[in-house]
Amino acid sequence: MDTKKIHIKSFGCQMNKLDSSLVTSALKGKGYLITDKAVEADIVLINTCSVRGHAEERVYSHLGHLKHLKKNKTGLIVGVIGCMAQRLGTELLEHEAVDIVAGPAQIAQIPELIRKTLLNKSKSISITEKIRTAKTKELNKELDNFEFTYDSDENHIHNQAFVRVMRGCNKFCSYCIVPLVRGPEVSRSPQAIMEQINKLSDSGVKQVTLLGQTINSYTYTESNKTYRLADLLEMASKIDGIKWIRFITSHPKNFDESILKAMAGLPKVCKYLHVPAQSGSDRILKAMNRGYTADEYLKLIEKAKQIVPNIAIASDFIVGFPDESDKDFQATVKLVKKAKYKNCFVFKYSPRPGTLTDKKLQDNIPEEIKKLRNMELLEVQNQISSEDNKKFLGRIVEVLVEGPSKKPHLNKAENKNNPQLIGRTATDHIVVFNGSESIAGEFAEVMITNTSALTLFGALNS
Ligand code: SAH
Ligand code: SF4
Ligand code: F3S
């Protein structure tokens, strides 16, 4: 049999990107070749996201292209994996272009599903039937072992890796599909996590990002000791080769002070906190089932700034939630002004089938108003970021160099003969500067000479 080529396209969050890296590594281990061109592939996998309608529409439009590609390439196999696969199951399998459907808990089975489909030339599906029922010990063990398939080469950023510390989510925010596609919260054992970080460090990884949908809920009890996120941060800090440790995403509820103390006291832990507020209106927060008020949220932000000097905080917001009035929206604007974030991600509410909000409330805010609120909130944040970034002018910052910048139009950096590179500070500020591509994956010092709302520009400090 000739060597088959596989192309993987990923949508969605870092969890999904990590899943794609694991699947890629596993398939390489089975002898498949990986190609970045769908037209060259014998097998195309799409790792999908269900968080908003738009994310799913993009997948359908992709499947439309693949349907055409299939007409010219008999034998091409298309697999849809990830959250949308879990949500839609057989409905997706019925799509003309689709041969394989596998959910996020079935990633370890993908090589076998591909093998069977190639052999039998028939469609196959593997998803979790009762997603909110706890997984068997065997399945958890299988998933845990699969995390070790990780090959740091699979990373788009040199010398950095994502490490899952927990799966699933139990928060049930009323608008959100994640608990319904990723299942209940399960924390991995600290021993497995540290073993994995140690291995990554041995292979040259310098920065690890710990991943969990609500990472501050991490809890694992073993021999009468309960481990929390702060313990993981402390344990990971002891691993020599690891220089920077990040963690995403935090939920404002049950945010333990020990995490802030660990951030302040452990030099390797990056002073960056992504803690989405979603809204600044208590009425909307209640309808969202977020479990805190705007005041309680702002107190957490204040405490974080107090305990961790120079901390950078980022947030997510949903605008146009059902019944969101102008007054509700202005409360969100007020919260953004008070919180003084480093940056914000703003999303227009998208009804998700099966969620409580979708069952109980009408998506009654017109698209035009959602758009306007989205733009207004981003504009408020942009002004805050532009102003705040000026403090970096004339300063030297340390960055982990990610590689060539994909947005050459950002070219405000000093343009010498070297390509434009992009790096990130420990506080997650994006820095653009000129330098040799060979320093990708290394730490570098950059003197900041120019700033905008989203980017710092400068020159290598040599
Ligand atoms: N677990 C993370 C993020 C989950 S999804 C957390 O709780 O912070 C990422 C972001 O998508 C959320 O923070 C929220 O702002 C947004 N989001 C989730 N469901 C959405 C929906 N139905 N419509 C619009 N945005 C949504
Ligand atoms: Fe979704 Fe809320 Fe869980 Fe985040 S915490 S994944 S927004 S349900
Ligand atoms: Fe999307 Fe699934 Fe992540 S729904 S945001 S890819 S957990």
Coordinates of C-alpha atoms and ligand atoms in Angstrom, one line a residue:
M1 CA 0.0 0.0 0.0
D2 CA 1.3 3.4 -0.9
T3 CA 1.7 6.0 1.9
K4 CA -1.5 7.9 2.4
K5 CA -1.5 11.7 2.9
I6 CA -3.6 13.4 5.6
H7 CA -4.6 17.0 5.8
I8 CA -6.1 18.3 9.1
K9 CA -7.9 21.6 9.4
S10 CA -8.8 23.0 12.8
F11 CA -11.5 25.3 14.0
G12 CA -12.2 26.4 17.6
C13 CA -10.3 26.9 20.8
Q14 CA -6.9 25.8 22.1
M15 CA -8.4 22.5 23.3
N16 CA -9.3 21.7 19.8
K17 CA -5.9 22.7 18.5
L18 CA -4.3 20.5 21.0
D19 CA -6.6 17.6 19.9
S20 CA -5.5 18.2 16.3
S21 CA -1.8 18.1 17.3
L22 CA -2.4 14.8 19.2
V23 CA -4.3 13.2 16.2
T24 CA -1.6 14.5 13.8
S25 CA 1.2 12.9 16.0
A26 CA -0.7 9.6 16.3
L27 CA -1.3 9.4 12.6
K28 CA 2.4 10.2 11.8
G29 CA 3.2 7.4 14.2
K30 CA 1.1 5.0 12.1
G31 CA 3.1 5.9 9.0
Y32 CA 0.8 8.5 7.4
L33 CA 2.2 11.6 5.8
I34 CA 0.9 15.0 6.8
T35 CA 0.2 17.6 4.1
D36 CA -0.9 21.2 4.5
K37 CA -2.7 21.1 1.2
A38 CA -6.2 19.6 1.1
V39 CA -5.9 18.9 -2.7
E40 CA -2.9 16.7 -2.2
A41 CA -4.5 14.6 0.6
D42 CA -6.1 11.1 0.5
I43 CA -7.8 11.8 3.9
V44 CA -9.0 15.2 5.1
L45 CA -10.0 15.7 8.7
I46 CA -11.8 18.7 9.9
N47 CA -11.7 19.4 13.7
T48 CA -14.8 21.4 14.4
C49 CA -16.2 23.9 16.9
S50 CA -19.8 24.4 17.9
V51 CA -19.5 27.4 20.2
R52 CA -21.3 29.8 17.7
G53 CA -23.4 29.3 14.7
H54 CA -20.8 31.0 12.5
A55 CA -18.2 28.3 13.5
E56 CA -20.5 25.6 12.2
E57 CA -21.4 27.5 9.0
R58 CA -17.7 27.6 8.1
V59 CA -17.4 23.9 8.5
Y60 CA -20.4 23.4 6.2
S61 CA -19.0 25.7 3.6
H62 CA -15.7 23.7 3.8
L63 CA -17.6 20.4 3.4
G64 CA -19.2 22.0 0.2
H65 CA -15.6 22.4 -1.2
L66 CA -14.7 18.9 -0.2
K67 CA -17.8 17.5 -2.0
H68 CA -16.4 19.0 -5.2
L69 CA -12.9 17.8 -4.5
K70 CA -14.3 14.3 -4.0
K71 CA -15.8 14.3 -7.5
N72 CA -12.3 14.7 -9.0
K73 CA -10.6 12.5 -6.6
T74 CA -12.3 9.1 -6.1
G75 CA -11.4 7.5 -2.8
L76 CA -10.8 10.7 -0.9
I77 CA -11.9 10.2 2.7
V78 CA -13.4 13.1 4.7
G79 CA -13.6 12.9 8.5
V80 CA -15.4 15.4 10.8
I81 CA -14.1 15.3 14.3
G82 CA -14.5 17.5 17.4
C83 CA -17.4 19.3 19.1
M84 CA -19.7 19.6 16.1
A85 CA -19.3 15.9 15.4
Q86 CA -20.4 15.2 19.0
R87 CA -23.3 17.6 18.7
L88 CA -24.7 16.5 15.3
G89 CA -23.6 12.9 15.1
T90 CA -25.5 11.0 12.4
E91 CA -26.8 14.2 10.8
L92 CA -23.3 15.0 9.8
L93 CA -22.6 11.4 8.7
E94 CA -25.5 11.8 6.2
H95 CA -23.7 14.7 4.5
E96 CA -22.6 13.6 1.0
A97 CA -19.0 14.6 1.7
V98 CA -18.6 12.9 5.1
D99 CA -17.2 9.4 5.7
I100 CA -16.1 9.5 9.3
V101 CA -17.6 11.3 12.4
A102 CA -15.8 11.2 15.7
G103 CA -16.3 13.2 18.9
P104 CA -13.7 14.9 21.2
A105 CA -13.7 11.9 23.5
Q106 CA -12.9 9.6 20.5
I107 CA -9.7 11.2 19.3
A108 CA -7.7 8.2 20.3
Q109 CA -9.8 6.0 18.0
I110 CA -9.3 8.1 14.9
P111 CA -6.4 6.1 13.4
E112 CA -8.4 2.9 13.7
L113 CA -11.5 4.6 12.2
I114 CA -9.5 5.7 9.2
R115 CA -8.0 2.3 8.8
K116 CA -11.5 0.6 8.8
T117 CA -12.9 3.2 6.4
L118 CA -10.1 2.6 4.0
L119 CA -10.6 -1.1 4.2
N120 CA -14.3 -1.4 4.1
K121 CA -15.0 1.7 2.0
S122 CA -18.1 2.5 4.2
K123 CA -19.0 5.3 6.6
S124 CA -18.2 5.1 10.3
I125 CA -19.1 7.0 13.4
S126 CA -17.9 7.1 17.0
I127 CA -19.3 9.6 19.5
T128 CA -20.4 9.6 23.1
E129 CA -24.0 8.5 23.5
K130 CA -24.8 10.1 26.9
I131 CA -22.3 13.0 27.0
R132 CA -23.2 14.1 30.6
T133 CA -22.7 10.7 32.0
A134 CA -19.3 10.2 33.6
K135 CA -16.9 8.4 31.3
T136 CA -15.7 4.9 32.2
K137 CA -12.3 4.6 33.9
E138 CA -11.0 2.8 30.8
L139 CA -12.0 5.7 28.5
N140 CA -10.4 8.3 30.8
K141 CA -7.3 6.1 30.9
E142 CA -7.3 5.9 27.1
L143 CA -7.7 9.6 26.7
D144 CA -5.0 10.2 29.3
N145 CA -2.5 7.9 27.6
F146 CA -3.3 9.7 24.3
E147 CA -2.1 13.0 25.7
F148 CA 1.4 11.5 25.6
T149 CA 1.3 11.1 21.9
Y150 CA 2.1 14.7 21.9
D151 CA 5.1 15.6 19.8
S152 CA 6.3 19.1 20.2
D153 CA 7.2 19.3 16.5
E154 CA 3.5 19.5 15.9
N155 CA 3.4 23.0 17.3
H156 CA 3.1 26.1 15.3
I157 CA 5.2 27.9 17.9
H158 CA 8.6 26.5 18.5
N159 CA 9.5 25.3 22.0
Q160 CA 6.1 25.8 23.4
A161 CA 3.4 23.3 24.2
F162 CA -0.2 23.0 25.5
V163 CA -0.9 20.6 28.3
R164 CA -4.4 19.6 29.2
V165 CA -5.0 19.5 32.9
M166 CA -8.7 18.9 32.8
R167 CA -11.4 18.0 30.3
G168 CA -15.0 19.1 30.1
C169 CA -17.0 21.7 32.0
N170 CA -19.6 21.7 34.8
K171 CA -20.5 25.3 34.8
F172 CA -23.5 25.3 32.5
C173 CA -23.5 28.9 31.5
S174 CA -27.0 29.1 30.0
Y175 CA -25.8 30.1 26.5
C176 CA -22.9 27.6 26.1
I177 CA -22.7 24.4 24.2
V178 CA -19.3 23.3 25.7
P179 CA -20.7 21.2 28.6
L180 CA -22.9 19.4 26.1
V181 CA -20.2 18.5 23.7
R182 CA -17.2 18.1 26.0
G183 CA -19.0 16.4 28.8
P184 CA -18.4 16.6 32.6
E185 CA -15.3 18.1 34.2
V186 CA -12.5 15.6 34.8
S187 CA -9.1 16.6 36.2
R188 CA -6.0 14.7 35.2
S189 CA -3.6 13.4 37.9
P190 CA -0.8 15.8 38.8
Q191 CA 1.6 12.9 38.3
A192 CA 0.5 12.4 34.7
I193 CA 0.6 16.2 34.0
M194 CA 4.1 16.6 35.5
E195 CA 5.4 13.5 33.7
Q196 CA 4.2 15.1 30.5
I197 CA 5.7 18.5 31.2
N198 CA 9.0 16.8 32.1
K199 CA 9.0 15.0 28.8
L200 CA 8.2 18.2 26.9
S201 CA 11.0 20.0 28.7
D202 CA 13.5 17.2 27.8
S203 CA 12.5 17.7 24.1
G204 CA 13.3 21.4 24.4
V205 CA 10.0 23.0 25.3
K206 CA 10.4 26.2 27.3
Q207 CA 6.9 27.4 27.7
V208 CA 3.9 25.3 28.7
T209 CA 0.3 26.5 28.7
L210 CA -2.0 24.5 31.0
L211 CA -5.4 24.1 29.5
G212 CA -8.9 23.8 31.0
Q213 CA -12.3 25.3 30.3
T214 CA -12.4 26.5 33.9
I215 CA -8.9 25.9 35.0
N216 CA -9.3 27.4 38.5
S217 CA -11.7 24.5 39.2
Y218 CA -8.9 22.0 38.9
T219 CA -9.1 19.5 41.8
Y220 CA -7.5 16.1 42.2
T221 CA -7.4 14.1 45.4
E222 CA -4.9 11.4 45.9
S223 CA -3.6 9.7 49.1
N224 CA -5.6 12.2 51.3
K225 CA -4.1 15.2 49.5
T226 CA -6.1 17.5 47.3
Y227 CA -4.2 19.2 44.5
R228 CA -5.4 22.6 43.1
L229 CA -4.2 24.8 40.3
A230 CA -1.7 26.6 42.6
D231 CA -0.1 23.2 43.4
L232 CA 0.3 22.4 39.7
L233 CA 1.9 25.8 39.1
E234 CA 4.3 25.2 42.0
M235 CA 5.1 21.7 40.8
A236 CA 5.6 22.8 37.2
S237 CA 7.9 25.6 38.4
K238 CA 10.4 23.0 39.7
I239 CA 10.9 21.6 36.2
D240 CA 14.3 23.0 35.1
G241 CA 13.9 23.5 31.3
I242 CA 10.5 25.2 31.7
K243 CA 10.9 28.9 31.8
W244 CA 7.4 30.2 31.4
I245 CA 4.1 28.7 32.6
R246 CA 0.7 30.0 31.4
F247 CA -2.8 28.8 32.2
I248 CA -6.2 29.4 30.4
T249 CA -9.1 29.9 31.0
S250 CA -10.3 31.0 34.5
H251 CA -13.8 31.4 35.7
P252 CA -14.5 34.3 38.0
K253 CA -16.4 32.1 40.4
N254 CA -14.5 30.1 43.1
F255 CA -11.3 31.8 42.1
D256 CA -9.0 30.8 44.9
E257 CA -6.6 33.4 46.2
S258 CA -3.9 30.7 46.3
I259 CA -3.7 31.1 42.5
L260 CA -2.9 34.8 42.7
K261 CA -0.3 34.1 45.4
A262 CA 1.3 31.5 43.2
M263 CA 1.3 34.0 40.3
A264 CA 3.0 36.6 42.5
G265 CA 5.4 34.2 44.2
L266 CA 6.6 31.9 41.3
P267 CA 8.7 33.8 38.8
K268 CA 8.1 31.3 36.0
V269 CA 4.3 31.8 36.1
C270 CA 3.3 34.4 33.6
K271 CA 1.5 37.4 35.0
Y272 CA -1.4 37.0 32.7
L273 CA -5.0 36.1 33.6
H274 CA -7.8 35.4 31.1
V275 CA -10.9 35.6 33.2
P276 CA -14.0 36.3 31.1
A277 CA -16.7 38.5 32.6
Q278 CA -19.3 38.0 29.7
S279 CA -21.4 41.0 30.8
G280 CA -21.4 43.9 33.2
S281 CA -25.2 43.7 33.9
D282 CA -26.2 41.8 37.0
R283 CA -29.5 40.9 35.3
I284 CA -27.8 39.4 32.3
L285 CA -25.2 37.7 34.4
K286 CA -28.0 36.0 36.3
A287 CA -29.7 35.0 33.1
M288 CA -26.4 33.6 31.9
N289 CA -26.0 31.5 35.1
R290 CA -22.6 32.9 35.7
G291 CA -22.9 32.9 39.5
Y292 CA -21.4 36.4 40.2
T293 CA -22.4 40.1 40.1
A294 CA -20.4 42.8 38.3
D295 CA -19.2 44.1 41.7
E296 CA -18.0 40.7 42.8
Y297 CA -16.2 40.4 39.5
L298 CA -14.5 43.8 39.8
K299 CA -13.4 42.9 43.3
L300 CA -11.6 39.9 42.0
I301 CA -9.9 42.0 39.3
E302 CA -8.9 44.5 42.0
K303 CA -7.5 41.8 44.2
A304 CA -5.6 40.3 41.3
K305 CA -4.0 43.7 40.6
Q306 CA -3.1 44.1 44.2
I307 CA -1.6 40.7 44.8
V308 CA 0.1 40.4 41.4
P309 CA 1.8 43.7 40.5
N310 CA 1.8 44.5 36.7
I311 CA -0.7 41.6 36.0
A312 CA -2.3 41.8 32.5
I313 CA -6.0 40.7 32.5
A314 CA -8.0 39.7 29.4
S315 CA -11.7 39.0 29.1
D316 CA -14.5 37.7 26.9
F317 CA -17.9 39.4 26.4
I318 CA -21.1 38.4 24.8
V319 CA -23.2 41.2 23.3
G320 CA -26.9 41.0 22.2
F321 CA -27.8 38.3 24.8
P322 CA -31.6 37.9 24.7
D323 CA -33.4 40.9 26.2
E324 CA -30.1 42.8 26.6
S325 CA -31.3 46.5 26.9
D326 CA -29.2 49.6 26.2
K327 CA -28.9 50.0 29.9
D328 CA -27.5 46.4 30.3
F329 CA -25.1 47.1 27.5
Q330 CA -23.9 50.4 29.1
A331 CA -23.3 48.4 32.3
T332 CA -20.9 46.2 30.3
V333 CA -19.2 49.3 28.9
K334 CA -18.8 50.6 32.4
L335 CA -17.3 47.4 33.6
V336 CA -14.8 47.3 30.7
K337 CA -13.7 50.9 31.6
K338 CA -13.2 50.0 35.2
A339 CA -11.5 46.7 34.7
K340 CA -8.9 48.3 32.3
Y341 CA -8.2 45.0 30.5
K342 CA -5.1 44.3 28.4
N343 CA -7.5 43.0 25.7
C344 CA -11.1 41.7 25.2
F345 CA -12.7 39.3 22.9
V346 CA -16.3 40.3 22.0
F347 CA -18.8 37.9 20.6
K348 CA -22.3 38.4 19.3
Y349 CA -24.8 36.1 21.0
S350 CA -25.5 33.0 19.0
P351 CA -28.3 30.7 20.0
R352 CA -27.0 27.1 20.5
P353 CA -29.5 24.3 20.2
G354 CA -30.0 22.4 23.5
T355 CA -28.7 25.1 25.8
L356 CA -31.0 26.6 28.4
T357 CA -31.0 30.1 27.0
D358 CA -32.1 28.7 23.6
K359 CA -34.9 26.7 25.2
K360 CA -36.2 29.6 27.3
L361 CA -35.4 32.9 25.6
Q362 CA -35.8 34.4 22.1
D363 CA -32.8 35.6 20.2
N364 CA -34.5 39.0 20.1
I365 CA -31.7 41.5 19.7
P366 CA -31.4 42.5 16.0
E367 CA -28.2 41.6 14.2
E368 CA -27.6 45.3 13.5
I369 CA -27.7 46.2 17.2
K370 CA -25.4 43.2 18.1
K371 CA -22.9 44.6 15.5
L372 CA -23.1 48.1 16.9
R373 CA -22.6 46.9 20.5
N374 CA -19.8 44.7 19.4
M375 CA -18.0 47.6 17.7
E376 CA -18.7 50.0 20.5
L377 CA -17.2 47.7 23.1
L378 CA -14.2 47.0 21.0
E379 CA -13.7 50.7 20.5
V380 CA -13.8 51.4 24.3
Q381 CA -11.3 48.6 24.8
N382 CA -9.1 49.8 22.0
Q383 CA -8.7 53.2 23.6
I384 CA -7.8 51.6 26.9
S385 CA -5.3 49.3 25.2
S386 CA -3.7 52.1 23.1
E387 CA -3.3 54.3 26.2
D388 CA -2.0 51.5 28.4
N389 CA 0.5 50.2 25.7
K390 CA 2.3 53.6 25.7
K391 CA 3.8 52.7 29.0
F392 CA 6.1 50.3 27.1
L393 CA 7.7 53.0 25.0
G394 CA 11.4 53.1 25.6
R395 CA 11.3 49.9 27.7
I396 CA 13.1 46.7 27.0
V397 CA 10.7 43.7 27.2
E398 CA 11.5 40.0 27.2
V399 CA 9.6 37.9 24.6
L400 CA 9.4 34.3 23.5
V401 CA 9.8 34.5 19.8
E402 CA 7.0 32.7 17.9
G403 CA 8.3 33.1 14.3
P404 CA 7.6 35.3 11.2
S405 CA 4.7 37.7 11.5
K406 CA 1.8 36.7 9.3
K407 CA 0.6 40.3 9.1
P408 CA 3.2 42.3 7.2
H409 CA 0.9 45.3 7.1
L410 CA 1.7 45.8 10.8
N411 CA 5.1 46.9 9.6
K412 CA 5.9 49.7 12.0
A413 CA 8.9 47.9 13.2
E414 CA 12.3 49.1 12.0
N415 CA 12.7 47.4 8.7
K416 CA 16.2 46.0 8.1
N417 CA 17.1 43.1 6.0
N418 CA 15.6 40.6 8.4
P419 CA 12.1 39.4 8.2
Q420 CA 9.5 40.7 10.6
L421 CA 9.0 38.4 13.6
I422 CA 6.4 38.1 16.2
G423 CA 6.9 37.4 19.9
R424 CA 4.9 37.5 23.1
T425 CA 5.8 38.9 26.5
A426 CA 5.0 37.0 29.7
T427 CA 2.0 39.3 30.0
D428 CA 0.8 38.1 26.6
H429 CA 1.5 41.4 24.8
I430 CA 2.3 40.9 21.1
V431 CA 5.6 42.3 20.0
V432 CA 6.7 42.8 16.4
F433 CA 10.3 43.3 15.4
N434 CA 12.9 42.4 12.8
G435 CA 15.2 39.5 13.3
S436 CA 16.5 36.3 11.9
E437 CA 14.0 33.4 11.7
S438 CA 16.5 31.2 13.4
I439 CA 15.6 32.7 16.8
A440 CA 12.1 31.4 16.7
G441 CA 11.5 29.5 19.9
E442 CA 14.2 31.5 21.8
F443 CA 13.8 34.3 24.4
A444 CA 14.8 37.7 23.2
E445 CA 14.9 41.2 24.5
V446 CA 13.2 43.9 22.4
M447 CA 13.4 47.7 22.9
I448 CA 9.9 49.1 22.3
T449 CA 9.8 52.1 19.9
N450 CA 6.2 52.3 18.8
T451 CA 2.9 51.0 20.1
S452 CA -0.7 50.6 18.9
A453 CA -3.8 49.2 20.6
L454 CA -3.0 45.6 19.8
T455 CA 0.7 45.5 19.2
L456 CA 4.1 46.7 20.5
F457 CA 6.8 47.4 17.9
G458 CA 10.5 47.5 18.5
A459 CA 14.0 46.4 17.7
L460 CA 16.1 43.5 19.1
N461 CA 18.3 44.7 21.9
S462 CA 21.6 43.3 20.9
Ligands
SAH1 N1 -14.4 28.1 29.0 C1 -14.1 29.3 28.7 C2 -14.4 29.7 27.2 C3 -15.5 29.0 26.5 S1 -16.0 29.5 24.9 C4 -14.7 30.2 29.6 O1 -15.7 29.9 30.3 O2 -14.3 31.3 29.8 C5 -15.2 31.0 24.6 C6 -16.1 32.2 24.6 O3 -17.1 32.1 23.6 C7 -16.8 32.4 25.9 O4 -16.0 33.0 26.9 C8 -18.0 33.3 25.5 O5 -17.6 34.7 25.5 C9 -18.2 32.9 24.0 N2 -19.4 32.1 23.8 C10 -19.8 31.0 24.3 N3 -21.0 30.6 23.9 C11 -21.4 31.6 23.1 C12 -22.7 31.8 22.4 N4 -23.7 31.0 22.5 N5 -22.8 33.0 21.7 C13 -21.7 33.8 21.6 N6 -20.6 33.7 22.3 C14 -20.4 32.6 23.0
SF4_2 FE1 -19.0 27.5 28.5 FE2 -19.4 28.6 30.9 FE3 -18.1 26.3 30.7 FE4 -17.0 28.5 29.8 S1 -17.5 28.1 31.9 S2 -17.0 26.5 28.8 S3 -18.6 29.7 29.0 S4 -20.3 26.7 30.2
F3S3 FE1 -15.5 25.2 20.3 FE2 -15.4 22.9 21.4 FE3 -13.6 24.7 22.0 S1 -17.2 24.1 21.0 S2 -14.7 26.6 21.8 S3 -13.9 23.8 20.0 S4 -14.5 23.2 23.3

